[in-house]
CSV table of C-alpha atoms (C1' of nucleotides) in Angstrom, one decimal:
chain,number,residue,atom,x,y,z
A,5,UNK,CA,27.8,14.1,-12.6
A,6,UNK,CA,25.4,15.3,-10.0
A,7,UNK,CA,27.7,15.8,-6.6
A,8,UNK,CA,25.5,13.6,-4.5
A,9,UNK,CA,25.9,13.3,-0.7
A,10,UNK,CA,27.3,10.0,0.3
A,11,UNK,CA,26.2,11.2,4.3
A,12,UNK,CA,23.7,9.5,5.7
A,13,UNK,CA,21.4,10.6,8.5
A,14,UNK,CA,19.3,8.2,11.4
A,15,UNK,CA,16.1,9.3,11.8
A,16,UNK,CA,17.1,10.7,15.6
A,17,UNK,CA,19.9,13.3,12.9
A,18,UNK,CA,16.6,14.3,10.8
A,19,UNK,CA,14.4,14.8,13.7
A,20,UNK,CA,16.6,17.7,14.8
A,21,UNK,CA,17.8,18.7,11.4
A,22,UNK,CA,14.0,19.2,10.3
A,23,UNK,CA,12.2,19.5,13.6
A,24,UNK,CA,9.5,17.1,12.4
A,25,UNK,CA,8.8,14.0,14.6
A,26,UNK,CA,9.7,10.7,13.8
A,27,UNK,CA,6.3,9.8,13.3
A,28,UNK,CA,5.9,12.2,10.7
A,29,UNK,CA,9.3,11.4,9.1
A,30,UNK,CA,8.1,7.6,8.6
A,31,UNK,CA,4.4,8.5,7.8
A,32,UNK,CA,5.8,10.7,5.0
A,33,UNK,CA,7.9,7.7,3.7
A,34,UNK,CA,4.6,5.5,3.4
A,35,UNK,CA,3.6,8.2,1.1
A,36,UNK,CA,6.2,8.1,-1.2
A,37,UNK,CA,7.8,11.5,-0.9
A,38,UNK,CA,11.2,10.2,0.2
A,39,UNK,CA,12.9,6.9,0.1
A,40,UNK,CA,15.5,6.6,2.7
A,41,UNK,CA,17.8,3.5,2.4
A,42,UNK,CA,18.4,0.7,5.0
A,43,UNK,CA,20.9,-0.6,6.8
A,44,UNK,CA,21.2,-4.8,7.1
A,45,UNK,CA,20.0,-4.0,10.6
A,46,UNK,CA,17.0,-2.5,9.4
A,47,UNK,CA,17.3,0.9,10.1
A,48,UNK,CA,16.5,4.0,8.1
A,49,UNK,CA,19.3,6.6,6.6
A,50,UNK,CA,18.7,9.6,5.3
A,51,UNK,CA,20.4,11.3,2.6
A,52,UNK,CA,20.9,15.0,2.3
A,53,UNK,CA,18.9,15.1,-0.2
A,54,UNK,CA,16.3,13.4,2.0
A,55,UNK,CA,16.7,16.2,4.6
A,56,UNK,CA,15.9,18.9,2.0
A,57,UNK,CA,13.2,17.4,0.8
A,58,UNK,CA,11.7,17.0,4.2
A,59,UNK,CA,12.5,20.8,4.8
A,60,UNK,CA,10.6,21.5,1.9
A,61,UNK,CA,7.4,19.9,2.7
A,62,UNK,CA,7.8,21.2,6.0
A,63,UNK,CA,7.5,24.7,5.0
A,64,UNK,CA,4.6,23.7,2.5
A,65,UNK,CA,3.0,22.3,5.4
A,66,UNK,CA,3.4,25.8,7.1
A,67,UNK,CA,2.4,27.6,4.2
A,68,UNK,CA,-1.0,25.7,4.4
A,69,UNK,CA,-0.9,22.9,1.9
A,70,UNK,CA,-1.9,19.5,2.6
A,71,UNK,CA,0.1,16.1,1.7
A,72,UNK,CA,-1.7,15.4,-0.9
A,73,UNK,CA,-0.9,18.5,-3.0
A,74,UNK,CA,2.6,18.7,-1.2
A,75,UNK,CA,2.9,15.2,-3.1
A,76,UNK,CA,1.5,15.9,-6.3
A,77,UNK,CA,3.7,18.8,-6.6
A,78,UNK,CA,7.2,16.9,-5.8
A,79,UNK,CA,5.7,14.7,-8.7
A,80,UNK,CA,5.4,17.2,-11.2
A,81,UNK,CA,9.0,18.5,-10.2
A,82,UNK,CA,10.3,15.3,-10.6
A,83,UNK,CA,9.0,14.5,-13.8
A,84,UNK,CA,10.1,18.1,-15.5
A,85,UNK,CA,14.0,17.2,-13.8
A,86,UNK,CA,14.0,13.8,-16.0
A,87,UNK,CA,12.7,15.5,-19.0
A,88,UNK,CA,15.5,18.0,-18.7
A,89,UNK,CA,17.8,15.1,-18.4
A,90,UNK,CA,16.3,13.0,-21.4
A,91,UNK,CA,16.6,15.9,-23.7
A,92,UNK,CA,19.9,16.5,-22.6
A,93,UNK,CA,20.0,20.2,-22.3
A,94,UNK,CA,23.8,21.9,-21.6
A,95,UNK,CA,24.7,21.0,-17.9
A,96,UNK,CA,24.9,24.7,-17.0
A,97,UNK,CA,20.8,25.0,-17.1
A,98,UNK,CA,20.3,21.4,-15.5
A,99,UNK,CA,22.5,23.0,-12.7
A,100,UNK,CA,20.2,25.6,-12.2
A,101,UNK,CA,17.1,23.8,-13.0
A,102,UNK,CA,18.1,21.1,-9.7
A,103,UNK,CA,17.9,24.6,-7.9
A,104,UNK,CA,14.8,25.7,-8.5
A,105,UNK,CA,12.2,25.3,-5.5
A,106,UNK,CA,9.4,23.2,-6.2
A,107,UNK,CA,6.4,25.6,-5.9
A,108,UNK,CA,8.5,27.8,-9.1
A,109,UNK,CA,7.2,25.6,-11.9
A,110,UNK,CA,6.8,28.9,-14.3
A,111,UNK,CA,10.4,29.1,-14.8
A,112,UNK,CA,11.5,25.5,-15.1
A,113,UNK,CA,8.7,25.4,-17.7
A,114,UNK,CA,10.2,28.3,-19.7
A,115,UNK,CA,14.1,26.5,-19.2
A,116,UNK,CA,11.7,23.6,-20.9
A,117,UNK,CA,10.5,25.4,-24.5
A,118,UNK,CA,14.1,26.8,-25.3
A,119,UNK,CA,15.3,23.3,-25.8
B,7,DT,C1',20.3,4.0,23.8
B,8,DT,C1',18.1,4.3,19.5
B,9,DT,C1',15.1,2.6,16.1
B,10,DC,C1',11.4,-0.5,14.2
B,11,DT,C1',6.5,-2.1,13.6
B,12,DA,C1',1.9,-2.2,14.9
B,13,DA,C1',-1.9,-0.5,17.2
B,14,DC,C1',-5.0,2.6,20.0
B,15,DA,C1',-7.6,4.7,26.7
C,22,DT,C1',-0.2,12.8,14.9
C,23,DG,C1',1.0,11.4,19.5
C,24,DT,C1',2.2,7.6,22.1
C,25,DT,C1',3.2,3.1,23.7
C,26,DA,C1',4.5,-1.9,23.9
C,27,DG,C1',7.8,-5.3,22.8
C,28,DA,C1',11.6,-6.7,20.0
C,29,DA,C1',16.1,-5.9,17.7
DNA sequence: TTTCTAACA
DNA sequence: TGTTAGAA
């Protein structure tokens, strides 16, 4: 079982949490990297999970990449986590595969031959 | 007051 | 991306 936050953030919480404008927050929902839920009033709430993601492409951002590849690479990550999940390998290397940053690919790739 | 959508001097 | 209008 995969401790996941129950806390959920408005988009006012994540604007200080990850410094990136509301603008950018919702634009980067319309492109699929994060999928806040709402409430019956229509409002967005963010996860944790949401909040780290968003951290994360905003220091790929920094670092020079462009959404598109920013996208492309939360992909790939997410694709190698359900892998790791449908070939049920021992929770102690899932646990440290959920750690791994999403530029590392090299090691999650190596965690992937010694199933 | 805060957030939402849509649109652009 | 910023910003704004009008609604919720």
């Amino acid at each position: 079982m995969t401790p996941e936050g129950r806390n959920l953030y408005s988009i006012g919480d994540v604007e200080k949490k990850t410094g990136l404008s509301a603008r950018q927050i919702r634009y980067y929902e319309s492109l699929g990297l994060i999928s806040p839920v709402r409430t019956s009033g229509g409002q967005r709430r963010y996860a944790e999970s949401d909040v780290l993601r968003l951290m994360r492409i905003k220091q790929m951002k920094e670092s020079g990449f462009d959404l598109k590849s920013i996208k492309e690479k939360i992909q790939v990550f997410e694709q190698s986590l359900q892998e790791l999940t449908v070939d049920s390998i021992t929770s102690e290397r899932a646990v440290l595969s959920s750690l791994f940053p999403v530029s590392n690919r090299a090691v999650l790739m190596k965690l992937l031959e010694k199933k």
